[in-house]
Short mmCIF file of C-alpha atoms in Angstrom, two decimals:
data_model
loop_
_atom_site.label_atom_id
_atom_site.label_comp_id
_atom_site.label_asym_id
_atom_site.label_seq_id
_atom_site.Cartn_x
_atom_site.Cartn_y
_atom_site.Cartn_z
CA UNK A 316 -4.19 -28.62 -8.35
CA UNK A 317 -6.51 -25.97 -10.49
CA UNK A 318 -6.68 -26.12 -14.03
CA UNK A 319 -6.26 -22.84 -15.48
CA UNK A 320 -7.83 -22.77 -19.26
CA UNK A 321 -8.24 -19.17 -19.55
CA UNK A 322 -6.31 -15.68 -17.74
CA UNK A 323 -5.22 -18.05 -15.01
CA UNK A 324 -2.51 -19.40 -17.90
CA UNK A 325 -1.30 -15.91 -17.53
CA UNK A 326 1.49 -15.99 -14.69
CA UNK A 327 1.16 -11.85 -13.67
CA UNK A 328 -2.85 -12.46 -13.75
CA UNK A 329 -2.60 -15.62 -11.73
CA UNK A 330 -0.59 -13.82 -8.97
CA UNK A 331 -2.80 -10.75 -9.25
CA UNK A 332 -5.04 -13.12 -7.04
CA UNK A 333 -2.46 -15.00 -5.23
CA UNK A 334 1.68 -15.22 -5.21
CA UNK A 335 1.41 -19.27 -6.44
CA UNK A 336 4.24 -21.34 -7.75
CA UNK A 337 4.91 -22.56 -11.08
CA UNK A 338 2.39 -23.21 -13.59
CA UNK A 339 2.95 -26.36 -15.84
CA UNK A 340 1.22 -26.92 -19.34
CA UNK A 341 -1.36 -29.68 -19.65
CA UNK A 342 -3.75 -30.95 -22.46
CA UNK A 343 -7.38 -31.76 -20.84
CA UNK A 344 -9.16 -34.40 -22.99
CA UNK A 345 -13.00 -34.69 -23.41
CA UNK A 346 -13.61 -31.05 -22.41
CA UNK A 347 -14.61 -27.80 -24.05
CA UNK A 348 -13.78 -24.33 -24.07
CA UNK A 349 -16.24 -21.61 -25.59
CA UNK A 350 -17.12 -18.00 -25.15
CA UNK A 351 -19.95 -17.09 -23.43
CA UNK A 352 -23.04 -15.77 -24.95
CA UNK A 353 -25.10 -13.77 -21.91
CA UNK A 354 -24.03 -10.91 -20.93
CA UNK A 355 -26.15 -9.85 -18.74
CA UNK A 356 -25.31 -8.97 -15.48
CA UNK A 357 -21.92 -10.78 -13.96
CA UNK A 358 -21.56 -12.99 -16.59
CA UNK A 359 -17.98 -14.26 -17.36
CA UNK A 360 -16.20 -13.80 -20.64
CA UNK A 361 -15.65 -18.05 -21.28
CA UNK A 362 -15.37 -21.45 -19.47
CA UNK A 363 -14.96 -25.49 -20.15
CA UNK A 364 -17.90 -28.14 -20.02
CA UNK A 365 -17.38 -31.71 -20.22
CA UNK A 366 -17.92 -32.76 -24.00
CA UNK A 367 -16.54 -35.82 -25.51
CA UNK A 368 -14.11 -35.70 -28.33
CA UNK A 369 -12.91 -32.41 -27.55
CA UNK A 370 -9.57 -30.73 -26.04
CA UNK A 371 -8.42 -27.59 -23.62
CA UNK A 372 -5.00 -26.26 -23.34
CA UNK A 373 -4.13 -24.69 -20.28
CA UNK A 374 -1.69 -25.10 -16.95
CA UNK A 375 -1.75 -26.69 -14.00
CA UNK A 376 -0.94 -25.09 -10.34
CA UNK A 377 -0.54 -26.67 -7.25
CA UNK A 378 -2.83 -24.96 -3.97
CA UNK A 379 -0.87 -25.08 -1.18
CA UNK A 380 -2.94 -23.83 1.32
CA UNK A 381 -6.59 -23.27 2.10
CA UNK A 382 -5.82 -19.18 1.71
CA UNK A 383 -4.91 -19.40 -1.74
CA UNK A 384 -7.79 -21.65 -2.78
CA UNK A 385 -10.04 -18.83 -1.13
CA UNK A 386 -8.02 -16.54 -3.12
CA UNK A 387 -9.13 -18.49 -6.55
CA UNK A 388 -12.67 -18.78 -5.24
CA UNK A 389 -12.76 -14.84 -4.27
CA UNK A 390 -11.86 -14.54 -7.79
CA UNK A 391 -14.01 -17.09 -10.07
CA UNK A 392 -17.06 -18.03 -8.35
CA UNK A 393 -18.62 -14.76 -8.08
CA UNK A 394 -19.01 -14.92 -11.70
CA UNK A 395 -21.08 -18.00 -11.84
CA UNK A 396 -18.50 -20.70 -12.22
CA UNK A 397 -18.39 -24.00 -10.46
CA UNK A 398 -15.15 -25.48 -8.80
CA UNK A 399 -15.57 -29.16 -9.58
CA UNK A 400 -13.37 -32.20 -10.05
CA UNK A 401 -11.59 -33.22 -13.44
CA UNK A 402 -10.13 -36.77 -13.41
CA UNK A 403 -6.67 -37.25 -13.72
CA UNK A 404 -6.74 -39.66 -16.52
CA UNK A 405 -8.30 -36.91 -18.84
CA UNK A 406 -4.97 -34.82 -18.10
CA UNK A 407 -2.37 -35.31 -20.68
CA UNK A 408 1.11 -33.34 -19.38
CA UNK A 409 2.62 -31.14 -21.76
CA UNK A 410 6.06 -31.53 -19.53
CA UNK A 411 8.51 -33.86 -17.70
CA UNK A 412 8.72 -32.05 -14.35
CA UNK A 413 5.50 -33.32 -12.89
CA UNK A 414 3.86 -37.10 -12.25
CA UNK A 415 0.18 -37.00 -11.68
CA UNK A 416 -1.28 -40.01 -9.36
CA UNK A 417 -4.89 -40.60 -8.57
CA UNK A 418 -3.84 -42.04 -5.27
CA UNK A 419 -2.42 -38.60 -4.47
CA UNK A 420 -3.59 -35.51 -6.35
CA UNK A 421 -6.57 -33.97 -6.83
CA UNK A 422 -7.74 -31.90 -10.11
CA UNK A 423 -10.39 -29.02 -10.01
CA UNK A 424 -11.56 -26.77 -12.56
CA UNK A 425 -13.78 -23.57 -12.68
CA UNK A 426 -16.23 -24.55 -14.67
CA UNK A 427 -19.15 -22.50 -16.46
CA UNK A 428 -22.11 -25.01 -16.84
CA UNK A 429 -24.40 -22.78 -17.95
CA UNK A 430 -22.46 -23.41 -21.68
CA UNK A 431 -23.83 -26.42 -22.05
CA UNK A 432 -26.74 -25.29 -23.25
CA UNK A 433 -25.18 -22.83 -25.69
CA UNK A 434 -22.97 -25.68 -27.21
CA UNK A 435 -26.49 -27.84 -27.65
CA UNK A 436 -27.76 -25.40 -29.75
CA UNK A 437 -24.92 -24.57 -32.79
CA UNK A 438 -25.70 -21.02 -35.10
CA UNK A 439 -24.65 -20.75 -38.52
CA UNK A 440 -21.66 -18.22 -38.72
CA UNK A 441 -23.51 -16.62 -41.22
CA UNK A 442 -26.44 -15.84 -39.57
CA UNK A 443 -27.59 -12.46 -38.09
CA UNK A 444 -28.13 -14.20 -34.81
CA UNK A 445 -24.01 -15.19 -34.67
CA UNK A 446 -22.97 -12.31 -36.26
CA UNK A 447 -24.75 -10.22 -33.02
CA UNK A 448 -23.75 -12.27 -30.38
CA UNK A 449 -21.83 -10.79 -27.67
CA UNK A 450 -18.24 -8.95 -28.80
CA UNK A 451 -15.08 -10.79 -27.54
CA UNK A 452 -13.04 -9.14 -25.27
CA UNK A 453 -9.96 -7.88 -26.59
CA UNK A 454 -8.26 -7.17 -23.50
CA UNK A 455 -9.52 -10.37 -21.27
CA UNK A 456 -7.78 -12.07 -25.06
CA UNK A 457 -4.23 -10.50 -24.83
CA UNK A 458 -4.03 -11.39 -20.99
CA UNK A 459 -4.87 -15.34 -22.42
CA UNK A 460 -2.68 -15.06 -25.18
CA UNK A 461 0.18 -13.40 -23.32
CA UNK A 462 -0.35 -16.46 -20.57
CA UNK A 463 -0.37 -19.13 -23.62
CA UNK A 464 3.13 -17.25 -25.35
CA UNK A 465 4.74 -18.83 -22.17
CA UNK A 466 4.80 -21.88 -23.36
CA UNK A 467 5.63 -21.00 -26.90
CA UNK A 468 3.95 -20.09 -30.41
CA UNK A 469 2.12 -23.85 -30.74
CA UNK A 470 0.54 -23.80 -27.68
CA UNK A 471 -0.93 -20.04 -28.11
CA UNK A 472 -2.11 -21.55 -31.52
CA UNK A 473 -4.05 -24.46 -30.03
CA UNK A 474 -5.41 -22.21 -27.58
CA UNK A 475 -7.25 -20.37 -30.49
CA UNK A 476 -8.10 -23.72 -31.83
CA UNK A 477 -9.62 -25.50 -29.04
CA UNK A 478 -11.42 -22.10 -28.16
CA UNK A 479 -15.42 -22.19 -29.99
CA UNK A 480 -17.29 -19.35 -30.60
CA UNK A 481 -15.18 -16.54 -32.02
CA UNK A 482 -16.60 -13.43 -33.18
CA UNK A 483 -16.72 -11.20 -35.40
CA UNK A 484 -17.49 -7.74 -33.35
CA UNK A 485 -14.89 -7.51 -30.62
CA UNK A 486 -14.68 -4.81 -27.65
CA UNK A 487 -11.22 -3.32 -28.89
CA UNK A 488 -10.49 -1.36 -25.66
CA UNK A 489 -7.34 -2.05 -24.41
CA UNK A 490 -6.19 -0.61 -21.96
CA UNK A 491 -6.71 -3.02 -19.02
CA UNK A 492 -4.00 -4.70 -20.66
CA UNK A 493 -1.37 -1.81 -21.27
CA UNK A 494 -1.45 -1.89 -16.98
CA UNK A 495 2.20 -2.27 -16.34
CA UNK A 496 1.43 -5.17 -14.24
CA UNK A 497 0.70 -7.20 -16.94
CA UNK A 498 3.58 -6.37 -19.02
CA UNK A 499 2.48 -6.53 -22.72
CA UNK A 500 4.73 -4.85 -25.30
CA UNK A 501 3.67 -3.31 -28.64
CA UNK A 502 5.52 -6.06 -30.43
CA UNK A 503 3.91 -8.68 -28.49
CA UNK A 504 -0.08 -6.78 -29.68
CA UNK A 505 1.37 -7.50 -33.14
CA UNK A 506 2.39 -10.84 -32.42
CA UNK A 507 -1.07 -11.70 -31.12
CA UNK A 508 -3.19 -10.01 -33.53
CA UNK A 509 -1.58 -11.53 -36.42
CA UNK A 510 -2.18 -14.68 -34.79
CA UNK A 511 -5.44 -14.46 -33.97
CA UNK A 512 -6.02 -13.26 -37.53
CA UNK A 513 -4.38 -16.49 -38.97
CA UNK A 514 -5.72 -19.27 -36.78
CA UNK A 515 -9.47 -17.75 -36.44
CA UNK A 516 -10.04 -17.91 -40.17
CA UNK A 517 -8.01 -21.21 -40.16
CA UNK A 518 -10.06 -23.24 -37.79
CA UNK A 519 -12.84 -21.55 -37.42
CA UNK A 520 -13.99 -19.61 -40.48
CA UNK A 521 -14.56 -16.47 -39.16
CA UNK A 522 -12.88 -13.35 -39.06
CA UNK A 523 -13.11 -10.23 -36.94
CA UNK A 524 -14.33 -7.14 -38.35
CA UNK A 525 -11.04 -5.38 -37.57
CA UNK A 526 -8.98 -7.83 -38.58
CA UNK A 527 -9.85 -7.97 -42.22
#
């Protein structure tokens, strides 16, 4: 299985990369999502470290073949993120319609361990230094979002709240996202924005400039 935590929740972007089956919703303890501060280079937009005490939202999808985990590879590790093992009894289903054994399955991840050393060292939201960090990607958001309305209003909400570093400049360019292959509507912008908006300020304190 591969954890998805980010635009592999997103069924169309998943199978951008490679047709897979169905995707089912998990809750992975003692890990951490955050956006990524470099930008330098090929530097990816976010990823999950092991941290204690914290949570990641996201879907599970079984590999079926060694193709299709070449597929995910092709895709993730050119950016600098690490395929590695999560253990099963971190992995708290979201659904009925799948039983996870250690005996049996195997969990991996693409992680970005290169965060851990951002998370060690915290900035005050009010600072200069935060508010220049790098912008957040609008359109790698709406692909994440879109992936996360799949499973319903709450879970799109958590993913906001188990995400850390939000910011307040954002690259606003769209129009990755208005590709018809990924399918988002004008309603569903709205839908996102407002709660982005909502939940940013909410559990994280900050909100982006064009959101106010």
């Amino acid at each position: 299985w591969i954890f998805g935590f980010g635009s592999l929740i997103n069924t169309l972007s998943r199978q951008l990369s490679y047709k897979t089956g169905k995707a089912y919703p998990v809750r992975v303890h003692n890990y951490k999502r955050r956006w990524n501060r470099l930008s330098e280079g090929m530097e990816p937009k976010m990823g999950i470290i092991p941290v204690a005490n914290h949570t990641v939202n996201g879907v599970l999808f079984e590999v079926s073949d060694l193709d299709m985990l070449g597929a995910f590879d092709g895709r993730e590790l050119k950016w600098g993120y690490t395929r590695t093992q999560i253990c099963i009894k971190h992995v708290q289903l979201l659904c009925s319609e799948i039983q996870l054994t250690e005996d049996t399955d195997v969990i991996e991840a693409y992680q970005l361990l290169r965060l851990h050393e951002q998370d060690s060292r915290p900035l005050d939201i009010h600072s200069e230094a935060y508010m220049n960090l790098r912008a957040n990607p609008q359109c790698y958001i709406d692909v994440c979002m879109k992936g996360c309305m799949e499973f319903g209003a709450e879970f799109a909400q958590e993913f906001i709240q188990t995400t850390y570093d939000w910011r307040y400049k954002w690259n606003l360019d769209r129009r990755k996202t208005a590709k018809a292959c990924l399918q988002i509507t004008n309603n569903e912008y709205e839908t996102i924005d407002a709660m982005l908006k909502k939940y940013i300020l909410q559990y994280h304190s900050v909100v982006p400039q064009h959101l106010v």
